[in-house]
Tab-separated table of C-alpha atoms and ligand atoms in Angstrom:
chain	number	residue	atom	x	y	z
A	1	MET	CA	0.000	0.000	0.000
A	2	PHE	CA	1.411	3.362	-1.058
A	3	ASP	CA	0.967	6.471	1.048
A	4	LEU	CA	0.682	8.492	-2.115
A	5	VAL	CA	0.493	7.912	-5.847
A	6	ILE	CA	1.089	10.819	-8.214
A	7	GLU	CA	-0.681	9.582	-11.296
A	8	GLY	CA	-1.313	10.467	-14.886
A	9	GLY	CA	1.669	12.779	-15.359
A	10	GLU	CA	4.602	12.928	-17.724
A	11	LEU	CA	7.703	11.961	-15.762
A	12	ILE	CA	10.953	13.858	-16.339
A	13	ASP	CA	13.292	12.002	-14.024
A	14	GLY	CA	16.175	14.479	-13.741
A	15	THR	CA	18.789	12.386	-15.551
A	16	GLY	CA	18.268	14.278	-18.791
A	17	ALA	CA	16.372	11.313	-20.290
A	18	ALA	CA	13.256	11.952	-22.395
A	19	ARG	CA	9.934	12.297	-20.616
A	20	ARG	CA	7.702	9.249	-20.282
A	21	ARG	CA	4.183	8.495	-19.042
A	22	ALA	CA	4.607	7.116	-15.525
A	23	ASP	CA	3.060	7.280	-12.079
A	24	VAL	CA	5.135	7.752	-8.929
A	25	GLY	CA	4.423	5.631	-5.841
A	26	ILE	CA	5.588	7.043	-2.511
A	27	ALA	CA	5.776	5.373	0.904
A	28	GLY	CA	6.942	7.498	3.819
A	29	TYR	CA	9.658	9.812	2.568
A	30	LYS	CA	10.801	7.662	-0.338
A	31	VAL	CA	9.858	6.795	-3.883
A	32	VAL	CA	9.043	3.085	-3.888
A	33	ALA	CA	7.615	2.519	-7.359
A	34	ILE	CA	7.604	4.163	-10.766
A	35	GLY	CA	5.383	2.839	-13.540
A	36	LEU	CA	1.707	2.410	-14.261
A	37	LEU	CA	0.172	2.249	-10.791
A	38	ALA	CA	-3.488	3.001	-11.527
A	39	ASP	CA	-4.778	-0.262	-10.022
A	40	GLN	CA	-2.475	-0.259	-6.988
A	41	PRO	CA	-3.917	0.620	-3.560
A	42	ALA	CA	-2.898	3.975	-2.107
A	43	ARG	CA	-3.994	6.107	0.838
A	44	GLN	CA	-3.970	9.194	-1.324
A	45	ARG	CA	-3.880	9.838	-5.057
A	46	VAL	CA	-2.908	13.090	-6.717
A	47	SER	CA	-3.671	13.649	-10.371
A	48	ALA	CA	-0.854	15.069	-12.492
A	49	LYS	CA	-2.751	14.682	-15.759
A	50	GLY	CA	-1.458	17.125	-18.354
A	51	ARG	CA	1.410	18.039	-16.046
A	52	ILE	CA	5.124	17.358	-15.711
A	53	VAL	CA	6.300	15.403	-12.660
A	54	ALA	CA	9.967	16.078	-11.894
A	55	PRO	CA	12.426	15.874	-9.001
A	56	GLY	CA	12.199	18.890	-6.685
A	57	PHE	CA	14.609	21.564	-7.886
A	58	ILE	CA	17.974	22.082	-6.206
A	59	ASP	CA	19.041	25.704	-5.790
A	60	VAL	CA	22.813	25.266	-5.832
A	61	HIS	CA	23.606	28.879	-5.080
A	62	THR	CA	21.862	30.432	-2.113
A	63	HIS	CA	22.402	32.749	0.802
A	64	ASP	CA	19.542	31.171	2.769
A	65	ASP	CA	21.623	30.434	5.907
A	66	CYS	CA	19.438	32.635	8.158
A	67	LEU	CA	16.222	32.364	6.191
A	68	LEU	CA	16.063	28.639	6.929
A	69	LEU	CA	16.290	29.106	10.684
A	70	HIS	CA	12.946	30.879	10.925
A	71	ALA	CA	9.485	29.517	10.232
A	72	PRO	CA	8.340	31.386	7.132
A	73	GLN	CA	5.234	33.555	6.951
A	74	GLY	CA	3.154	33.378	3.782
A	75	ALA	CA	4.549	32.193	0.467
A	76	HIS	CA	8.154	31.025	0.428
A	77	PRO	CA	10.595	32.331	-2.198
A	78	LYS	CA	12.173	28.931	-2.899
A	79	LEU	CA	9.447	26.388	-2.204
A	80	SER	CA	6.991	28.329	-4.378
A	81	GLN	CA	9.362	27.863	-7.343
A	82	GLY	CA	9.486	24.081	-6.885
A	83	VAL	CA	12.796	24.124	-5.009
A	84	THR	CA	13.133	21.340	-2.420
A	85	THR	CA	16.856	21.593	-1.619
A	86	VAL	CA	19.191	24.564	-1.249
A	87	ILE	CA	22.966	24.854	-0.957
A	88	THR	CA	23.782	27.528	1.620
A	89	GLY	CA	26.953	29.410	2.501
A	90	ASN	CA	28.031	30.547	-0.963
A	91	CYS	CA	30.439	33.323	-2.012
A	92	GLY	CA	32.686	32.909	1.029
A	93	ILE	CA	29.829	33.953	3.307
A	94	SER	CA	28.365	31.457	5.760
A	95	LEU	CA	26.512	32.261	8.947
A	96	ALA	CA	28.776	29.934	10.939
A	97	PRO	CA	31.223	29.619	12.541
A	98	LEU	CA	31.193	33.217	13.760
A	99	MET	CA	29.725	35.129	16.672
A	100	THR	CA	29.329	38.839	16.076
A	101	GLN	CA	26.812	41.643	16.379
A	102	SER	CA	28.210	43.627	13.478
A	103	PRO	CA	29.227	41.416	10.555
A	104	PRO	CA	31.278	43.345	7.970
A	105	ALA	CA	30.011	43.612	4.368
A	106	PRO	CA	29.280	41.414	2.531
A	107	LEU	CA	28.575	39.100	5.468
A	108	ASP	CA	25.711	41.448	6.337
A	109	LEU	CA	23.907	40.263	3.183
A	110	LEU	CA	22.755	37.421	5.467
A	111	GLY	CA	21.216	39.905	7.889
A	112	THR	CA	22.750	41.026	11.158
A	113	SER	CA	20.758	39.207	13.827
A	114	ASP	CA	21.699	35.517	13.709
A	115	TRP	CA	25.468	35.496	14.043
A	116	ARG	CA	25.414	33.314	17.133
A	117	PHE	CA	27.204	30.096	16.205
A	118	ASP	CA	30.791	29.693	17.298
A	119	ARG	CA	30.948	26.194	15.840
A	120	PHE	CA	29.558	25.054	12.497
A	121	ALA	CA	28.173	21.972	14.254
A	122	ASP	CA	25.991	24.263	16.399
A	123	TYR	CA	24.534	25.862	13.288
A	124	LEU	CA	23.722	22.489	11.733
A	125	ASP	CA	22.094	21.373	14.979
A	126	ALA	CA	20.022	24.574	15.189
A	127	LEU	CA	18.951	24.105	11.578
A	128	GLU	CA	17.908	20.549	12.323
A	129	GLN	CA	15.950	21.711	15.351
A	130	ALA	CA	14.243	24.431	13.325
A	131	GLN	CA	13.054	21.747	10.856
A	132	PRO	CA	13.634	23.815	7.723
A	133	ILE	CA	11.036	24.240	5.001
A	134	VAL	CA	13.333	22.680	2.385
A	135	ASN	CA	16.401	20.441	2.566
A	136	ALA	CA	19.717	22.180	3.100
A	137	ALA	CA	23.314	21.223	2.396
A	138	CYS	CA	25.780	23.704	3.826
A	139	LEU	CA	29.108	25.208	2.783
A	140	VAL	CA	31.582	26.914	5.119
A	141	GLY	CA	32.569	30.393	3.981
A	142	HIS	CA	36.260	31.236	3.770
A	143	SER	CA	35.491	34.933	4.398
A	144	THR	CA	33.582	33.979	7.536
A	145	LEU	CA	36.625	32.002	8.728
A	146	ARG	CA	38.843	35.006	7.996
A	147	VAL	CA	36.642	37.387	9.963
A	148	LYS	CA	36.703	34.943	12.867
A	149	HIS	CA	40.415	34.134	12.902
A	150	MET	CA	42.191	37.248	11.608
A	151	GLN	CA	42.590	40.601	13.309
A	152	GLN	CA	43.583	42.349	10.114
A	153	LEU	CA	41.823	41.409	6.876
A	154	THR	CA	43.927	43.531	4.531
A	155	ARG	CA	46.775	41.023	4.219
A	156	ALA	CA	47.208	37.338	3.389
A	157	ALA	CA	46.817	34.956	6.310
A	158	THR	CA	49.944	33.764	8.106
A	159	PRO	CA	50.648	30.006	8.190
A	160	ASP	CA	49.375	30.027	11.754
A	161	GLU	CA	46.102	31.713	10.811
A	162	CYS	CA	45.690	29.335	7.857
A	163	ALA	CA	46.136	26.400	10.228
A	164	ARG	CA	43.454	27.724	12.568
A	165	MET	CA	41.007	28.322	9.723
A	166	ALA	CA	41.761	24.850	8.334
A	167	ALA	CA	41.111	23.293	11.738
A	168	ASP	CA	37.755	25.069	11.940
A	169	LEU	CA	36.899	23.859	8.444
A	170	ALA	CA	37.909	20.303	9.357
A	171	SER	CA	35.556	20.251	12.330
A	172	ALA	CA	32.747	21.684	10.189
A	173	LEU	CA	33.286	18.924	7.634
A	174	GLN	CA	33.265	16.412	10.459
A	175	ALA	CA	29.890	17.808	11.546
A	176	GLY	CA	28.459	17.458	8.041
A	177	ALA	CA	29.334	20.551	6.016
A	178	ILE	CA	29.689	19.587	2.348
A	179	GLY	CA	32.570	21.887	1.487
A	180	MET	CA	33.956	25.415	1.471
A	181	SER	CA	33.012	28.529	-0.452
A	182	THR	CA	35.304	31.414	-1.283
A	183	GLY	CA	34.756	35.056	-2.208
A	184	VAL	CA	38.118	36.711	-2.913
A	185	TYR	CA	36.118	39.252	-4.937
A	186	TYR	CA	34.956	40.850	-1.664
A	187	PRO	CA	36.836	43.135	0.738
A	188	PRO	CA	37.240	40.658	3.648
A	189	ALA	CA	39.057	38.158	1.390
A	190	GLN	CA	40.569	40.312	-1.358
A	191	SER	CA	43.997	40.003	0.225
A	192	ALA	CA	43.830	36.219	0.353
A	193	THR	CA	46.224	34.510	-2.053
A	194	ALA	CA	45.654	31.255	-3.922
A	195	ASP	CA	48.160	29.685	-1.520
A	196	GLU	CA	46.007	30.752	1.408
A	197	LEU	CA	42.913	29.185	-0.164
A	198	VAL	CA	44.783	25.928	-0.750
A	199	ALA	CA	46.146	25.918	2.809
A	200	VAL	CA	42.775	26.641	4.418
A	201	GLY	CA	40.985	24.203	2.090
A	202	ALA	CA	43.428	21.357	2.770
A	203	PRO	CA	40.940	19.313	4.878
A	204	LEU	CA	38.556	19.182	1.885
A	205	THR	CA	40.762	16.688	0.061
A	206	ALA	CA	40.648	13.869	2.581
A	207	ALA	CA	37.019	14.572	3.497
A	208	GLY	CA	35.855	14.471	-0.133
A	209	GLY	CA	34.452	17.992	0.203
A	210	MET	CA	34.119	20.479	-2.618
A	211	VAL	CA	34.801	24.150	-3.175
A	212	ALA	CA	32.432	26.773	-4.653
A	213	MET	CA	34.188	29.948	-5.715
A	214	HIS	CA	33.096	33.501	-6.379
A	215	ILE	CA	36.159	34.330	-8.449
A	216	ARG	CA	38.297	37.434	-8.004
A	217	ASP	CA	37.100	39.285	-11.083
A	218	GLU	CA	34.179	38.837	-13.490
A	219	GLY	CA	35.172	41.750	-15.717
A	220	ASP	CA	38.385	42.720	-17.511
A	221	ALA	CA	40.582	40.354	-15.485
A	222	ILE	CA	38.291	37.330	-15.620
A	223	THR	CA	40.675	34.909	-17.301
A	224	ALA	CA	43.328	35.333	-14.593
A	225	ALA	CA	40.605	34.969	-11.964
A	226	LEU	CA	39.331	31.762	-13.574
A	227	ARG	CA	42.816	30.309	-13.774
A	228	GLU	CA	43.391	31.103	-10.116
A	229	ALA	CA	40.158	29.327	-9.099
A	230	LEU	CA	40.904	26.309	-11.282
A	231	HIS	CA	44.403	26.150	-9.808
A	232	VAL	CA	43.011	26.089	-6.262
A	233	GLY	CA	40.534	23.299	-7.053
A	234	ASN	CA	43.161	21.330	-8.949
A	235	SER	CA	45.733	21.657	-6.156
A	236	LEU	CA	43.168	20.320	-3.695
A	237	GLY	CA	42.055	17.576	-6.103
A	238	ILE	CA	38.364	18.269	-5.462
A	239	THR	CA	35.258	19.327	-7.368
A	240	THR	CA	35.314	23.040	-8.122
A	241	VAL	CA	32.122	25.007	-8.703
A	242	LEU	CA	32.568	28.378	-10.414
A	243	SER	CA	29.785	30.427	-8.894
A	244	HIS	CA	27.293	32.470	-10.941
A	245	HIS	CA	29.514	32.479	-14.002
A	246	LYS	CA	29.080	35.732	-15.915
A	247	LEU	CA	30.874	38.606	-17.603
A	248	VAL	CA	30.257	42.172	-16.516
A	249	GLY	CA	30.985	45.401	-18.333
A	250	THR	CA	30.262	46.178	-21.983
A	251	ALA	CA	33.897	45.633	-22.976
A	252	ASN	CA	33.596	42.008	-21.809
A	253	HIS	CA	30.317	41.147	-23.514
A	254	GLY	CA	30.744	38.068	-25.686
A	255	ARG	CA	33.790	36.830	-23.825
A	256	SER	CA	31.931	33.745	-22.598
A	257	PHE	CA	33.320	32.038	-25.726
A	258	GLU	CA	36.752	32.529	-24.220
A	259	THR	CA	35.884	31.697	-20.590
A	260	LEU	CA	33.911	28.575	-21.494
A	261	SER	CA	36.789	27.267	-23.587
A	262	ILE	CA	39.127	27.736	-20.598
A	263	ILE	CA	36.654	25.824	-18.432
A	264	ASP	CA	36.228	23.097	-21.067
A	265	ALA	CA	39.984	22.632	-21.264
A	266	ALA	CA	40.272	22.387	-17.469
A	267	ALA	CA	37.381	19.909	-17.319
A	268	LYS	CA	39.515	17.406	-19.236
A	269	THR	CA	41.805	17.029	-16.247
A	270	GLN	CA	39.833	18.146	-13.173
A	271	SER	CA	36.282	18.081	-11.831
A	272	VAL	CA	34.812	21.498	-12.553
A	273	CYS	CA	31.313	22.848	-13.102
A	274	MET	CA	29.476	26.147	-12.699
A	275	ASP	CA	26.160	27.699	-11.839
A	276	CYS	CA	24.249	30.628	-13.286
A	277	TYR	CA	21.000	32.524	-12.887
A	278	PRO	CA	18.733	33.483	-15.799
A	279	TYR	CA	19.036	37.286	-15.694
A	280	ASN	CA	21.322	39.865	-17.272
A	281	ALA	CA	21.578	41.859	-14.043
A	282	SER	CA	23.544	40.873	-10.947
A	283	SER	CA	23.125	41.838	-7.300
A	284	THR	CA	25.342	42.146	-4.268
A	285	MET	CA	26.596	44.823	-1.869
A	286	LEU	CA	26.643	48.356	-3.297
A	287	LEU	CA	30.206	48.817	-4.530
A	288	PRO	CA	30.989	52.317	-5.856
A	289	ALA	CA	33.646	50.801	-8.145
A	290	ARG	CA	31.003	48.667	-9.912
A	291	VAL	CA	28.810	51.611	-10.871
A	292	HIS	CA	30.665	52.696	-14.027
A	293	GLN	CA	30.411	49.176	-15.521
A	294	SER	CA	26.612	49.280	-15.398
A	295	SER	CA	23.909	50.771	-17.610
A	296	GLU	CA	21.605	50.973	-14.577
A	297	VAL	CA	22.005	50.426	-10.833
A	298	LEU	CA	19.011	49.814	-8.540
A	299	VAL	CA	19.384	50.134	-4.786
A	300	THR	CA	18.138	46.992	-2.983
A	301	TRP	CA	18.637	48.283	0.581
A	302	SER	CA	20.461	51.000	2.472
A	303	LYS	CA	21.039	51.264	6.172
A	304	THR	CA	21.611	55.028	6.090
A	305	GLU	CA	18.740	55.798	3.696
A	306	PRO	CA	16.120	53.044	3.841
A	307	LEU	CA	13.855	54.977	1.455
A	308	ALA	CA	16.441	54.621	-1.311
A	309	ALA	CA	15.525	50.918	-1.670
A	310	GLY	CA	14.017	50.346	-5.105
A	311	ARG	CA	15.391	53.613	-6.532
A	312	SER	CA	17.767	54.079	-9.455
A	313	LEU	CA	21.194	55.220	-8.282
A	314	PHE	CA	21.568	57.347	-11.423
A	315	GLU	CA	18.250	59.109	-10.775
A	316	LEU	CA	19.217	59.757	-7.167
A	317	ALA	CA	22.512	61.218	-8.392
A	318	LYS	CA	20.723	63.515	-10.842
A	319	GLU	CA	18.300	64.725	-8.176
A	320	ARG	CA	21.175	65.508	-5.843
A	321	ASN	CA	23.484	66.907	-8.469
A	322	ARG	CA	26.227	64.490	-7.411
A	323	THR	CA	28.034	61.614	-9.081
A	324	PRO	CA	26.495	58.136	-8.774
A	325	GLU	CA	29.720	56.985	-7.044
A	326	ASP	CA	29.293	59.691	-4.406
A	327	VAL	CA	25.691	58.699	-3.773
A	328	ALA	CA	26.778	55.030	-3.581
A	329	LYS	CA	29.253	55.985	-0.852
A	330	ALA	CA	26.633	57.995	1.036
A	331	LEU	CA	24.177	55.059	1.096
A	332	GLN	CA	26.605	52.600	2.760
A	333	PRO	CA	26.087	50.005	4.013
A	334	ALA	CA	23.834	49.081	1.118
A	335	GLY	CA	23.037	46.602	-1.626
A	336	ALA	CA	22.367	46.981	-5.351
A	337	ILE	CA	21.331	45.412	-8.641
A	338	TYR	CA	23.730	46.044	-11.552
A	339	PHE	CA	22.693	45.881	-15.195
A	340	ALA	CA	26.001	44.990	-16.803
A	341	MET	CA	25.667	41.626	-18.554
A	342	ASP	CA	24.981	40.549	-22.119
A	343	GLU	CA	21.986	38.327	-22.864
A	344	GLY	CA	24.080	36.307	-25.338
A	345	ASP	CA	26.550	35.414	-22.597
A	346	VAL	CA	23.712	34.511	-20.223
A	347	SER	CA	22.220	32.086	-22.775
A	348	ARG	CA	25.555	30.632	-23.811
A	349	ILE	CA	26.597	29.965	-20.219
A	350	MET	CA	23.182	28.557	-19.246
A	351	SER	CA	23.186	26.069	-22.111
A	352	HIS	CA	26.740	24.853	-21.451
A	353	PRO	CA	26.758	21.178	-20.363
A	354	LEU	CA	28.637	21.937	-17.109
A	355	THR	CA	26.186	24.606	-15.936
A	356	MET	CA	23.629	24.137	-13.158
A	357	ILE	CA	20.939	26.591	-12.099
A	358	GLY	CA	21.323	28.576	-8.882
A	359	SER	CA	19.394	31.668	-7.827
A	360	ASP	CA	21.950	33.628	-5.756
A	361	GLY	CA	18.862	35.293	-4.229
A	362	LEU	CA	19.278	37.640	-1.269
A	363	ALA	CA	16.333	37.100	1.035
A	364	HIS	CA	17.166	39.934	3.433
A	365	ASP	CA	17.132	42.716	0.851
A	366	VAL	CA	14.281	45.216	1.126
A	367	GLN	CA	13.789	45.336	-2.661
A	368	PRO	CA	15.578	42.145	-3.759
A	369	HIS	CA	16.700	41.058	-7.208
A	370	PRO	CA	13.781	39.074	-8.711
A	371	ARG	CA	16.013	35.999	-9.033
A	372	LEU	CA	15.134	35.249	-5.391
A	373	TRP	CA	11.524	34.415	-6.339
A	374	GLY	CA	11.724	33.706	-10.066
A	375	THR	CA	14.880	31.860	-11.129
A	376	PHE	CA	13.585	28.337	-11.768
A	377	PRO	CA	10.219	29.155	-13.413
A	378	ARG	CA	12.033	31.774	-15.509
A	379	VAL	CA	14.377	29.149	-16.962
A	380	LEU	CA	11.406	26.867	-17.732
A	381	GLY	CA	9.188	29.623	-19.134
A	382	ARG	CA	11.438	32.125	-20.838
A	383	TYR	CA	14.408	30.000	-21.899
A	384	VAL	CA	12.733	26.603	-22.518
A	385	ARG	CA	9.195	27.405	-23.703
A	386	GLU	CA	9.634	30.823	-25.300
A	387	GLN	CA	13.211	30.834	-26.581
A	388	ARG	CA	13.716	27.067	-26.976
A	389	LEU	CA	17.281	27.481	-25.785
A	390	LEU	CA	17.123	24.136	-23.944
A	391	SER	CA	14.880	21.099	-23.989
A	392	LEU	CA	12.683	20.777	-20.929
A	393	GLU	CA	14.482	17.562	-19.981
A	394	LEU	CA	17.886	19.256	-20.113
A	395	ALA	CA	16.702	22.268	-18.127
A	396	VAL	CA	15.276	20.004	-15.412
A	397	HIS	CA	18.565	18.055	-15.373
A	398	LYS	CA	20.452	21.315	-14.721
A	399	MET	CA	18.152	21.937	-11.739
A	400	THR	CA	18.197	18.402	-10.325
A	401	GLY	CA	20.276	15.388	-11.386
A	402	LEU	CA	23.377	17.302	-12.434
A	403	SER	CA	23.291	19.409	-9.278
A	404	ALA	CA	22.839	16.440	-6.927
A	405	ARG	CA	25.718	14.585	-8.555
A	406	ARG	CA	28.120	17.519	-8.425
A	407	PHE	CA	27.266	18.416	-4.832
A	408	GLY	CA	27.230	14.789	-3.672
A	409	LEU	CA	23.591	14.802	-2.528
A	410	LYS	CA	22.807	11.121	-2.230
A	411	GLY	CA	19.293	9.972	-3.121
A	412	ARG	CA	18.290	13.414	-4.405
A	413	GLY	CA	17.917	15.005	-7.815
A	414	VAL	CA	16.608	11.971	-9.696
A	415	LEU	CA	13.169	10.402	-9.438
A	416	ALA	CA	14.028	6.733	-9.063
A	417	VAL	CA	12.969	3.903	-6.777
A	418	GLY	CA	14.769	4.191	-3.448
A	419	ASN	CA	15.391	7.931	-3.717
A	420	PHE	CA	13.819	10.596	-1.520
A	421	ALA	CA	10.368	11.788	-2.576
A	422	ASP	CA	11.260	15.396	-3.406
A	423	VAL	CA	8.839	16.082	-6.244
A	424	VAL	CA	7.475	19.040	-8.177
A	425	ILE	CA	4.376	18.960	-10.386
A	426	PHE	CA	4.219	21.793	-12.914
A	427	ASP	CA	2.433	22.921	-16.050
A	428	GLU	CA	4.979	23.275	-18.836
A	429	HIS	CA	2.606	25.589	-20.745
A	430	GLN	CA	2.017	27.990	-17.837
A	431	VAL	CA	5.183	27.937	-15.770
A	432	ALA	CA	6.622	31.457	-15.593
A	433	ASP	CA	8.338	33.870	-13.261
A	434	ARG	CA	6.226	36.846	-12.185
A	435	ALA	CA	8.781	38.589	-10.005
A	436	SER	CA	10.116	41.727	-11.682
A	437	TYR	CA	12.597	44.435	-10.737
A	438	GLN	CA	9.618	46.595	-9.739
A	439	GLN	CA	7.676	43.817	-7.994
A	440	PRO	CA	10.371	41.351	-6.958
A	441	THR	CA	8.421	39.172	-4.539
A	442	ARG	CA	5.592	38.011	-6.793
A	443	VAL	CA	5.008	34.265	-6.672
A	444	SER	CA	5.686	32.366	-9.902
A	445	SER	CA	2.885	30.705	-11.834
A	446	GLY	CA	2.482	27.146	-13.100
A	447	ILE	CA	4.029	25.335	-10.127
A	448	ASP	CA	1.080	23.201	-9.007
A	449	ALA	CA	2.454	21.168	-6.106
A	450	VAL	CA	5.751	20.553	-4.329
A	451	PHE	CA	6.534	17.559	-2.105
A	452	VAL	CA	9.486	17.596	0.287
A	453	ASN	CA	10.503	14.151	1.581
A	454	GLY	CA	7.082	12.778	0.635
A	455	VAL	CA	5.145	15.585	2.342
A	456	LEU	CA	2.968	17.994	0.357
A	457	ALA	CA	4.610	21.317	1.249
A	458	CYS	CA	3.282	23.761	-1.342
A	459	GLU	CA	0.145	24.006	-3.462
A	460	GLN	CA	-0.261	26.667	-6.184
A	461	GLY	CA	2.435	28.790	-4.539
A	462	ARG	CA	0.862	28.544	-1.101
A	463	THR	CA	2.878	26.918	1.676
A	464	VAL	CA	0.942	24.084	3.325
A	465	HIS	CA	3.776	22.492	5.334
A	466	SER	CA	6.766	24.483	6.615
A	467	HIS	CA	8.907	21.808	8.242
A	468	ALA	CA	9.387	18.870	5.882
A	469	GLY	CA	13.018	19.665	5.011
A	470	ARG	CA	16.138	18.030	6.403
A	471	VAL	CA	19.747	18.938	6.926
A	472	LEU	CA	21.779	17.001	4.373
A	473	ARG	CA	25.021	16.274	6.150
A	474	ARG	CA	28.018	15.040	4.202
A	475	ALA	CA	28.099	11.265	4.552
B	1	LIG	ZN1	28.843	35.482	-5.250
């Protein structure tokens, strides 16, 4: 007797294989049968007629470390998109291990109130106790380790400091962290050398962890930055994820031909992959130096001028008769959206075989980038249905099977007998993002139902169960 049969749908299993007509039988939190199950007894049956049944999506690039600790109110940015698992702690920024009341930028992108875990194990335990809304696998941020272990961030770490950071990482891996993230792009880690990253990341090799890297430069100096990241991953002999791969600045538009060929060449001798989000605008802390590269800059939050959230930096500058850089300085600390990418690069990177989908959403922003609420439906609506850039099967693979394999998430990402029952039912003709730069928190359409570990968690964008997720600790 099944607890649940999802019947009548077209199954896309996450491997990249063609869709097929099949029902999914679930008992407890696992898939126990796939096939034609119409005459099999079940406690509950859900019709997926005319719909796609796929593995729950995996958001490989998130900053949901704090978001997951608190029971959500109303619709949920990730669950409502069909996401059932998130990777936290990206870009060098993880909530643990660090206790502070005033995290320096960009750590403050995670909010300022939850920096209360001296050990990574304590964070994982708290997450488990909170019973998160979706599954979470967690990275340890190198910048977080730096802020914890170094007095002065404007130089490379000494061998002693590297050893202390490495020891902290080793105990986090022991507790179940899946790897390390780095963000040498950002002020707290800009002075870190490749040697420092290799020294701190040393425990990853024996533990079978991985590294996700926000590289040093995504503009003019991107090739050197890519080579540095590939060198670090290769020296450690581990899987390297190049985070939110993109090219910023008009002068660099079209250079994805060059960067992807560097990545392809490296992939012949080392395990490397990347993630991307389906937008031609990026978002992070408000950096005055980034302003000139962008055709438009929208303020996402500002501590000094909260009312600036949602405004154009260039308009504010005009009103005040000052330069946009000056206004950017006056708004600090703050966040922004930068329009500085080329749609051709976005498409080319998204369709590359090594690319997975990750939102990079910032849940604590007042006026966030719409990628927080719209990434996955946008790929399925805009890039699959409208532009036919990818087949639906391939797009789902980039959100599920590929991601689970690269991040070592056992029993996730593929709908197969014995795997966990993380399932999304969606309408391939209706699925679409509705979040925009003006209205960034609108719930996507076409996502009918989402099951997390066999539990119905979301129906038509509405959360119906907030605690079905689990902490996915490294085996
Ligand atoms: Zn990043």
